[in-house]
mmCIF file of C-alpha atoms in Angstrom:
data_model
loop_
_atom_site.group_PDB
_atom_site.id
_atom_site.type_symbol
_atom_site.label_atom_id
_atom_site.label_comp_id
_atom_site.label_asym_id
_atom_site.label_seq_id
_atom_site.Cartn_x
_atom_site.Cartn_y
_atom_site.Cartn_z
ATOM 1 C CA VAL A 1 -10.237 -11.850 -0.326
ATOM 2 C CA LEU A 2 -8.653 -8.642 0.913
ATOM 3 C CA ASP A 3 -8.737 -7.924 4.629
ATOM 4 C CA VAL A 4 -10.868 -4.900 5.432
ATOM 5 C CA LEU A 5 -8.830 -1.845 4.483
ATOM 6 C CA TRP A 6 -8.525 0.465 7.492
ATOM 7 C CA GLU A 7 -5.038 1.910 7.167
ATOM 8 C CA ASP A 8 -6.002 4.925 5.036
ATOM 9 C CA ARG A 9 -9.521 5.313 6.513
ATOM 10 C CA ASP A 10 -8.890 5.447 10.246
ATOM 11 C CA VAL A 11 -7.009 7.297 12.970
ATOM 12 C CA ARG A 12 -5.669 4.896 15.600
ATOM 13 C CA PHE A 13 -3.646 5.356 18.763
ATOM 14 C CA ASP A 14 -1.130 2.989 20.380
ATOM 15 C CA ILE A 15 -1.607 0.278 17.768
ATOM 16 C CA SER A 16 -0.134 -3.219 18.046
ATOM 17 C CA PRO A 17 3.031 -4.307 16.214
ATOM 18 C CA GLN A 18 0.796 -6.335 13.876
ATOM 19 C CA GLN A 19 -1.157 -3.212 12.873
ATOM 20 C CA MET A 20 2.139 -1.382 12.419
ATOM 21 C CA LYS A 21 3.188 -3.791 9.659
ATOM 22 C CA MET A 22 2.660 -2.921 6.029
ATOM 23 C CA ARG A 23 -0.440 -4.589 4.571
ATOM 24 C CA PRO A 24 -0.267 -6.090 1.045
ATOM 25 C CA GLY A 25 0.167 -3.218 -1.412
ATOM 26 C CA GLU A 26 1.283 -0.764 1.286
ATOM 27 C CA VAL A 27 4.704 0.721 0.570
ATOM 28 C CA LEU A 28 7.079 2.637 2.846
ATOM 29 C CA ILE A 29 7.913 5.841 0.943
ATOM 30 C CA ASP A 30 9.885 7.836 3.504
ATOM 31 C CA CYS A 31 11.242 7.506 7.026
ATOM 32 C CA LEU A 32 12.052 10.607 9.069
ATOM 33 C CA GLU A 33 14.135 10.343 12.221
ATOM 34 C CA SER A 34 13.951 12.731 15.179
ATOM 35 C CA ILE A 35 10.345 13.855 14.752
ATOM 36 C CA GLU A 36 8.507 15.150 17.817
ATOM 37 C CA ASP A 37 4.782 14.555 18.340
ATOM 38 C CA THR A 38 4.345 18.084 19.658
ATOM 39 C CA LYS A 39 0.606 17.843 20.284
ATOM 40 C CA GLY A 40 0.379 14.650 22.340
ATOM 41 C CA ASN A 41 3.946 13.793 23.350
ATOM 42 C CA ASN A 42 5.768 17.134 23.486
ATOM 43 C CA GLY A 43 9.420 16.554 24.278
ATOM 44 C CA ASP A 44 9.384 12.950 23.059
ATOM 45 C CA ARG A 45 11.601 12.160 20.085
ATOM 46 C CA GLY A 46 10.161 9.661 17.596
ATOM 47 C CA ARG A 47 10.266 8.281 14.083
ATOM 48 C CA LEU A 48 7.745 9.220 11.365
ATOM 49 C CA LEU A 49 6.970 6.653 8.666
ATOM 50 C CA VAL A 50 5.282 7.856 5.471
ATOM 51 C CA THR A 51 3.541 5.115 3.470
ATOM 52 C CA ASN A 52 1.226 5.260 0.476
ATOM 53 C CA LEU A 53 -1.798 4.872 2.816
ATOM 54 C CA ARG A 54 -0.953 6.606 6.115
ATOM 55 C CA ILE A 55 1.623 8.228 8.337
ATOM 56 C CA ILE A 56 2.842 6.443 11.446
ATOM 57 C CA TRP A 57 4.587 8.154 14.363
ATOM 58 C CA ARG A 58 6.327 6.010 16.932
ATOM 59 C CA SER A 59 8.098 7.044 20.123
ATOM 60 C CA LEU A 60 11.733 5.954 20.216
ATOM 61 C CA SER A 61 11.828 5.703 24.013
ATOM 62 C CA LEU A 62 8.482 3.864 24.354
ATOM 63 C CA PRO A 63 7.538 2.129 21.072
ATOM 64 C CA ARG A 64 4.051 1.175 22.257
ATOM 65 C CA VAL A 65 3.239 4.910 22.196
ATOM 66 C CA ASN A 66 2.383 5.537 18.559
ATOM 67 C CA LEU A 67 -0.099 6.972 16.049
ATOM 68 C CA SER A 68 -1.502 5.819 12.710
ATOM 69 C CA VAL A 69 -3.169 8.543 10.630
ATOM 70 C CA GLY A 70 -4.892 7.499 7.392
ATOM 71 C CA TYR A 71 -4.793 9.933 4.465
ATOM 72 C CA ASN A 72 -8.513 9.595 3.827
ATOM 73 C CA CYS A 73 -9.166 11.170 7.258
ATOM 74 C CA ILE A 74 -7.073 14.265 6.563
ATOM 75 C CA ILE A 75 -9.029 17.506 6.099
ATOM 76 C CA ASN A 76 -6.147 19.952 5.931
ATOM 77 C CA ILE A 77 -2.346 20.101 6.153
ATOM 78 C CA THR A 78 -0.595 23.374 6.997
ATOM 79 C CA THR A 79 2.646 24.655 8.484
ATOM 80 C CA ARG A 80 2.520 26.937 11.514
ATOM 81 C CA THR A 81 4.658 27.946 14.465
ATOM 82 C CA ALA A 82 4.483 25.584 17.436
ATOM 83 C CA ASN A 83 6.052 25.515 20.887
ATOM 84 C CA SER A 84 8.280 22.439 21.027
ATOM 85 C CA LYS A 85 10.050 21.305 24.185
ATOM 86 C CA LEU A 86 12.930 20.063 22.026
ATOM 87 C CA ARG A 87 13.156 23.012 19.585
ATOM 88 C CA GLY A 88 11.337 25.917 21.252
ATOM 89 C CA GLN A 89 9.324 28.173 18.928
ATOM 90 C CA THR A 90 9.668 26.584 15.490
ATOM 91 C CA GLU A 91 7.864 25.775 12.256
ATOM 92 C CA ALA A 92 5.775 22.608 12.560
ATOM 93 C CA LEU A 93 3.467 20.459 10.458
ATOM 94 C CA TYR A 94 -0.213 20.737 11.463
ATOM 95 C CA ILE A 95 -2.578 17.986 10.304
ATOM 96 C CA LEU A 96 -6.326 18.323 10.894
ATOM 97 C CA THR A 97 -8.314 15.086 10.576
ATOM 98 C CA LYS A 98 -11.855 13.832 10.972
ATOM 99 C CA CYS A 99 -12.623 10.237 11.933
ATOM 100 C CA ASN A 100 -16.010 8.869 13.044
ATOM 101 C CA ASN A 101 -17.358 12.437 13.374
ATOM 102 C CA THR A 102 -14.499 13.381 15.738
ATOM 103 C CA ARG A 103 -11.836 15.929 14.788
ATOM 104 C CA PHE A 104 -8.241 15.308 15.780
ATOM 105 C CA GLU A 105 -5.270 17.630 15.341
ATOM 106 C CA PHE A 106 -1.678 16.440 15.061
ATOM 107 C CA ILE A 107 1.443 18.602 15.253
ATOM 108 C CA PHE A 108 4.821 17.227 14.192
ATOM 109 C CA THR A 109 8.127 19.031 14.615
ATOM 110 C CA ASN A 110 11.457 18.105 13.058
ATOM 111 C CA VAL A 111 13.991 18.150 15.913
ATOM 112 C CA VAL A 112 16.852 18.504 13.403
ATOM 113 C CA PRO A 113 16.889 22.146 12.194
ATOM 114 C CA GLY A 114 17.208 23.191 8.562
ATOM 115 C CA SER A 115 15.412 20.272 6.885
ATOM 116 C CA PRO A 116 12.086 20.885 5.060
ATOM 117 C CA ARG A 117 11.669 17.165 4.323
ATOM 118 C CA LEU A 118 8.973 16.679 6.961
ATOM 119 C CA PHE A 119 6.750 19.171 5.134
ATOM 120 C CA THR A 120 7.563 18.259 1.522
ATOM 121 C CA SER A 121 7.342 14.493 2.022
ATOM 122 C CA VAL A 122 4.014 14.320 3.872
ATOM 123 C CA ILE A 123 2.313 17.016 1.763
ATOM 124 C CA ALA A 124 3.472 15.500 -1.557
ATOM 125 C CA VAL A 125 2.440 11.931 -0.686
ATOM 126 C CA HIS A 126 -0.953 13.092 0.587
ATOM 127 C CA ARG A 127 -1.474 14.990 -2.667
ATOM 128 C CA ALA A 128 -0.591 11.837 -4.625
ATOM 129 C CA TYR A 129 -3.195 9.955 -2.557
ATOM 130 C CA GLU A 130 -5.887 12.572 -3.177
ATOM 131 C CA THR A 131 -5.329 12.511 -6.957
ATOM 132 C CA SER A 132 -5.495 8.710 -7.264
ATOM 133 C CA LYS A 133 -8.917 7.936 -5.758
ATOM 134 C CA MET A 134 -10.102 6.262 -8.975
ATOM 135 C CA TYR A 135 -8.010 3.227 -7.927
ATOM 136 C CA ARG A 136 -9.854 2.899 -4.614
ATOM 137 C CA ASP A 137 -13.330 4.490 -4.786
ATOM 138 C CA LEU A 138 -16.443 3.540 -6.714
ATOM 139 C CA LYS A 139 -17.206 6.337 -9.175
ATOM 140 C CA LEU A 140 -20.409 7.118 -11.073
ATOM 141 C CA ARG A 141 -20.690 9.292 -14.185
ATOM 142 C CA SER A 142 -17.006 10.219 -14.376
ATOM 143 C CA ALA A 143 -14.852 11.163 -17.359
ATOM 144 C CA LEU A 144 -13.902 7.535 -18.015
ATOM 145 C CA ILE A 145 -14.422 7.099 -21.747
ATOM 146 C CA GLN A 146 -12.836 8.924 -24.681
ATOM 147 C CA ASN A 147 -13.717 7.959 -28.274
ATOM 148 C CA LYS A 148 -15.372 4.761 -26.986
ATOM 149 C CA GLN A 149 -12.101 3.731 -25.330
ATOM 150 C CA LEU A 150 -11.293 3.540 -21.621
ATOM 151 C CA ARG A 151 -8.976 6.268 -20.344
ATOM 152 C CA LEU A 152 -6.354 4.146 -18.615
ATOM 153 C CA LEU A 153 -4.896 4.981 -15.226
ATOM 154 C CA PRO A 154 -1.127 4.706 -14.679
ATOM 155 C CA GLN A 155 -0.273 1.040 -13.941
ATOM 156 C CA GLU A 156 -3.597 -0.075 -15.476
ATOM 157 C CA GLN A 157 -3.912 -2.734 -18.206
ATOM 158 C CA ILE A 158 -7.045 -3.873 -20.068
ATOM 159 C CA TYR A 159 -7.558 -7.638 -19.989
ATOM 160 C CA ASP A 160 -10.917 -7.856 -21.732
ATOM 161 C CA LYS A 161 -13.640 -5.823 -23.431
ATOM 162 C CA ILE A 162 -17.153 -7.273 -23.467
ATOM 163 C CA ASN A 163 -19.942 -5.849 -25.616
ATOM 164 C CA GLY A 164 -23.646 -6.422 -25.008
ATOM 165 C CA VAL A 165 -23.673 -5.889 -21.212
ATOM 166 C CA TRP A 166 -26.991 -4.709 -19.750
ATOM 167 C CA ASN A 167 -26.944 -2.449 -16.701
ATOM 168 C CA LEU A 168 -30.009 -3.331 -14.608
ATOM 169 C CA SER A 169 -30.117 -0.114 -12.572
ATOM 170 C CA SER A 170 -33.320 1.005 -14.310
ATOM 171 C CA ASP A 171 -36.534 -0.823 -15.227
ATOM 172 C CA GLN A 172 -35.798 -0.967 -18.941
ATOM 173 C CA GLY A 173 -32.043 -1.532 -18.519
ATOM 174 C CA ASN A 174 -29.226 0.102 -20.475
ATOM 175 C CA LEU A 175 -27.102 -1.670 -23.060
ATOM 176 C CA GLY A 176 -23.382 -1.021 -22.736
ATOM 177 C CA THR A 177 -19.829 -2.280 -22.652
ATOM 178 C CA PHE A 178 -17.580 -3.801 -19.970
ATOM 179 C CA PHE A 179 -13.853 -3.050 -19.672
ATOM 180 C CA ILE A 180 -12.108 -5.522 -17.364
ATOM 181 C CA THR A 181 -8.655 -4.395 -16.172
ATOM 182 C CA ASN A 182 -6.098 -5.333 -13.520
ATOM 183 C CA VAL A 183 -7.488 -2.789 -11.017
ATOM 184 C CA ARG A 184 -11.219 -2.348 -11.784
ATOM 185 C CA ILE A 185 -14.284 -3.081 -13.878
ATOM 186 C CA VAL A 186 -15.744 -0.234 -15.941
ATOM 187 C CA TRP A 187 -19.163 -0.182 -17.616
ATOM 188 C CA HIS A 188 -20.524 2.546 -19.877
ATOM 189 C CA ALA A 189 -23.739 2.902 -21.878
ATOM 190 C CA ASN A 190 -23.269 2.597 -25.633
ATOM 191 C CA MET A 191 -25.635 5.506 -26.306
ATOM 192 C CA ASN A 192 -24.166 7.817 -23.648
ATOM 193 C CA ASP A 193 -20.520 7.517 -22.572
ATOM 194 C CA SER A 194 -21.099 9.744 -19.533
ATOM 195 C CA PHE A 195 -23.553 7.175 -18.084
ATOM 196 C CA ASN A 196 -20.900 4.915 -16.566
ATOM 197 C CA VAL A 197 -19.529 3.314 -13.430
ATOM 198 C CA SER A 198 -15.986 2.449 -12.298
ATOM 199 C CA ILE A 199 -15.760 -0.390 -9.756
ATOM 200 C CA PRO A 200 -12.294 -0.998 -8.245
ATOM 201 C CA TYR A 201 -11.612 -4.560 -7.077
ATOM 202 C CA LEU A 202 -10.999 -2.949 -3.695
ATOM 203 C CA GLN A 203 -14.748 -2.194 -3.522
ATOM 204 C CA ILE A 204 -15.959 -5.671 -4.447
ATOM 205 C CA SER A 205 -17.619 -7.320 -1.431
ATOM 206 C CA GLY A 206 -18.565 -3.866 -0.207
ATOM 207 C CA GLY A 207 -22.091 -2.718 0.619
ATOM 208 C CA TYR A 208 -23.016 -1.440 -2.854
ATOM 209 C CA VAL A 209 -24.864 -3.887 -5.164
ATOM 210 C CA LEU A 210 -24.867 -3.377 -8.935
ATOM 211 C CA GLY A 211 -26.643 -5.650 -11.408
ATOM 212 C CA PHE A 212 -25.454 -6.563 -14.923
ATOM 213 C CA LYS A 213 -26.812 -9.029 -17.473
ATOM 214 C CA ILE A 214 -24.833 -10.765 -20.211
ATOM 215 C CA ASP A 215 -26.342 -13.151 -22.777
ATOM 216 C CA PRO A 216 -25.942 -16.010 -23.389
ATOM 217 C CA VAL A 217 -25.367 -17.485 -19.921
ATOM 218 C CA GLU A 218 -22.114 -19.138 -21.055
ATOM 219 C CA LYS A 219 -20.678 -15.701 -21.865
ATOM 220 C CA LEU A 220 -21.818 -14.455 -18.445
ATOM 221 C CA GLN A 221 -20.091 -17.374 -16.689
ATOM 222 C CA GLU A 222 -16.856 -16.714 -18.592
ATOM 223 C CA ALA A 223 -16.938 -13.050 -17.520
ATOM 224 C CA VAL A 224 -17.568 -13.974 -13.867
ATOM 225 C CA LYS A 225 -14.700 -16.471 -13.958
ATOM 226 C CA GLU A 226 -12.330 -13.869 -15.434
ATOM 227 C CA ILE A 227 -13.345 -11.168 -12.925
ATOM 228 C CA ASN A 228 -12.958 -13.549 -9.962
ATOM 229 C CA SER A 229 -9.519 -14.584 -11.188
ATOM 230 C CA LEU A 230 -8.314 -10.984 -11.580
ATOM 231 C CA HIS A 231 -9.808 -10.091 -8.198
ATOM 232 C CA ARG A 232 -7.802 -12.895 -6.539
ATOM 233 C CA VAL A 233 -4.602 -11.719 -8.222
ATOM 234 C CA TYR A 234 -5.304 -8.139 -7.121
ATOM 235 C CA SER A 235 -5.978 -9.259 -3.526
ATOM 236 C CA VAL A 236 -2.496 -10.746 -3.250
ATOM 237 C CA ASN A 237 -0.802 -7.515 -4.304
ATOM 238 C CA PRO A 238 -3.244 -4.553 -4.488
ATOM 239 C CA ILE A 239 -2.437 -1.460 -6.525
ATOM 240 C CA PHE A 240 -3.538 1.598 -4.518
ATOM 241 C CA GLY A 241 -2.338 4.065 -7.150
ATOM 242 C CA VAL A 242 -0.298 6.364 -4.886
ATOM 243 C CA ASP A 243 2.760 6.852 -7.054
ATOM 244 C CA TYR A 244 5.529 8.768 -5.313
ATOM 245 C CA GLU A 245 9.195 7.927 -4.792
ATOM 246 C CA MET A 246 11.903 9.564 -2.726
ATOM 247 C CA GLU A 247 15.341 10.029 -4.273
ATOM 248 C CA GLU A 248 16.815 8.370 -1.204
ATOM 249 C CA LYS A 249 15.149 5.019 -0.506
ATOM 250 C CA PRO A 250 14.178 4.374 3.148
ATOM 251 C CA GLN A 251 15.251 1.248 4.981
ATOM 252 C CA PRO A 252 12.790 -1.661 5.005
ATOM 253 C CA LEU A 253 10.295 -1.409 7.867
ATOM 254 C CA GLU A 254 11.629 -4.632 9.393
ATOM 255 C CA ASP A 255 15.021 -2.953 9.921
ATOM 256 C CA LEU A 256 13.362 0.020 11.633
ATOM 257 C CA THR A 257 11.114 -1.955 13.968
ATOM 258 C CA VAL A 258 12.137 -2.137 17.613
ATOM 259 C CA GLU A 259 10.938 -5.192 19.475
ATOM 260 C CA GLN A 260 8.566 -4.135 22.209
ATOM 261 C CA VAL A 261 9.562 -5.104 25.724
ATOM 262 C CA GLN A 262 6.675 -6.498 27.732
ATOM 263 C CA ASP A 263 5.950 -4.451 30.833
ATOM 264 C CA ASP A 264 5.663 -6.364 34.096
ATOM 265 C CA VAL A 265 2.073 -5.201 34.583
ATOM 266 C CA GLU A 266 -1.338 -6.474 33.608
ATOM 267 C CA ILE A 267 -3.472 -4.258 31.390
ATOM 268 C CA GLU A 268 -7.229 -4.655 31.341
ATOM 269 C CA SER A 269 -7.990 -5.146 27.652
ATOM 270 C CA ASP A 270 -11.571 -3.916 27.914
ATOM 271 C CA GLU A 271 -10.648 -0.505 29.247
ATOM 272 C CA GLN A 272 -10.904 2.267 26.681
ATOM 273 C CA THR A 273 -7.624 4.087 26.089
ATOM 274 C CA ASP A 274 -7.646 7.864 26.581
ATOM 275 C CA ALA A 275 -4.572 8.455 24.405
ATOM 276 C CA PHE A 276 -6.751 10.212 21.832
ATOM 277 C CA VAL A 277 -7.892 12.932 24.264
ATOM 278 C CA ALA A 278 -4.706 14.970 23.788
ATOM 279 C CA TYR A 279 -5.408 15.253 20.047
ATOM 280 C CA PHE A 280 -8.945 16.646 20.078
ATOM 281 C CA ALA A 281 -8.998 19.544 17.625
ATOM 282 C CA ASP A 282 -9.924 22.914 19.122
ATOM 283 C CA GLU A 283 -10.813 24.896 16.019
ATOM 284 C CA ASN A 284 -9.637 28.500 15.732
ATOM 285 C CA LYS A 285 -7.515 28.212 18.879
ATOM 286 C CA GLN A 286 -4.294 30.138 18.381
ATOM 287 C CA HIS A 287 -3.044 30.037 21.998
ATOM 288 C CA ASP A 288 -3.928 28.593 25.397
ATOM 289 C CA ARG A 289 -6.766 30.252 27.291
ATOM 290 C CA GLU A 290 -5.906 31.956 30.589
ATOM 291 C CA PRO A 291 -5.714 29.737 33.709
ATOM 292 C CA VAL A 292 -8.518 30.015 36.266
ATOM 293 C CA PHE A 293 -8.997 28.461 39.705
ATOM 294 C CA SER A 294 -11.484 25.585 39.774
ATOM 295 C CA GLU A 295 -13.208 25.288 43.142
ATOM 296 C CA GLU A 296 -14.544 21.893 42.034
ATOM 297 C CA LEU A 297 -11.047 20.478 41.492
ATOM 298 C CA GLY A 298 -9.123 22.688 43.880
ATOM 299 C CA LEU A 299 -6.492 23.639 41.320
ATOM 300 C CA ALA A 300 -5.817 25.932 38.375
ATOM 301 C CA ILE A 301 -7.082 24.825 34.976
ATOM 302 C CA GLU A 302 -7.310 26.318 31.493
ATOM 303 C CA LYS A 303 -10.534 28.301 31.217
ATOM 304 C CA LEU A 304 -13.239 26.197 29.572
ATOM 305 C CA LYS A 305 -14.805 27.233 26.291
ATOM 306 C CA ASP A 306 -18.248 28.822 26.498
ATOM 307 C CA GLY A 307 -20.951 26.190 26.899
ATOM 308 C CA PHE A 308 -18.610 23.554 28.373
ATOM 309 C CA THR A 309 -18.634 22.286 31.969
ATOM 310 C CA LEU A 310 -16.280 20.002 33.875
ATOM 311 C CA GLN A 311 -19.149 17.619 34.520
ATOM 312 C CA GLY A 312 -19.900 17.477 30.808
ATOM 313 C CA LEU A 313 -16.281 16.717 29.943
ATOM 314 C CA TRP A 314 -16.144 13.896 32.476
ATOM 315 C CA GLU A 315 -19.317 12.437 30.975
ATOM 316 C CA VAL A 316 -17.664 12.404 27.535
ATOM 317 C CA MET A 317 -14.881 10.257 28.967
ATOM 318 C CA THR A 318 -17.178 7.872 30.817
#
């Protein structure tokens, strides 16, 4: 059974080397050297890895400082001017994300001038992810059937077609047809092609329960056996459907990985990291607010937004 897929559905900070590794089916598409994390580590040169599920930024000077941003969390990608310590005022890649009801903003700057690859690579791979959700998401009432035949996805193959399958979603049931492929199971009603469901193997064992009936029981058992077998094969090498290739192939991830040196300090594992704080998205903010003197802290701070207090911000952290 597949491990729980988190790589494309989460934003994580300072992940372990194990979480940095490619999961089965994850492919390294591009590797960009000399990329600055301008939002959270301005002035720090790093490496940006673009996979078919996420982007990973890793500091070259301190590899344990890193980011993993899943494509499913991305709300918007734009290019805007940013103030980089390594490049000054320059064009940068802005990525706005939402994860667990929290918005994060990431800004990446290519330290090497004259190359648009940072923009073209990330934007193109994210677009390929967005247009291939049928491989990964359960879909109801989609344009799946044409002339009673399944509209195949790229890389998809039909292994079996089973007639006489009852969908038990309603009291009277609906008679239809199963298509069993290498990436999903599709059912559609015989009387109405638009009444259908597409169930990727990736979603099996999820929290959504669908009922189907096949007679006789021997035919049902054969179908279950076939689906379980294809699900096991898929679990070994999943097909996520994000089809994009660079002209110049990147090095394998193993060749790019720097072994982390253990610091001679003890870290309390139950303490919550505050690495994410630097990436909170401040919507509609085009420039820093003016500095004001805080009597509470005894120093100058950026003026707080209306409705915010220092006490309230401390309570968010604690």
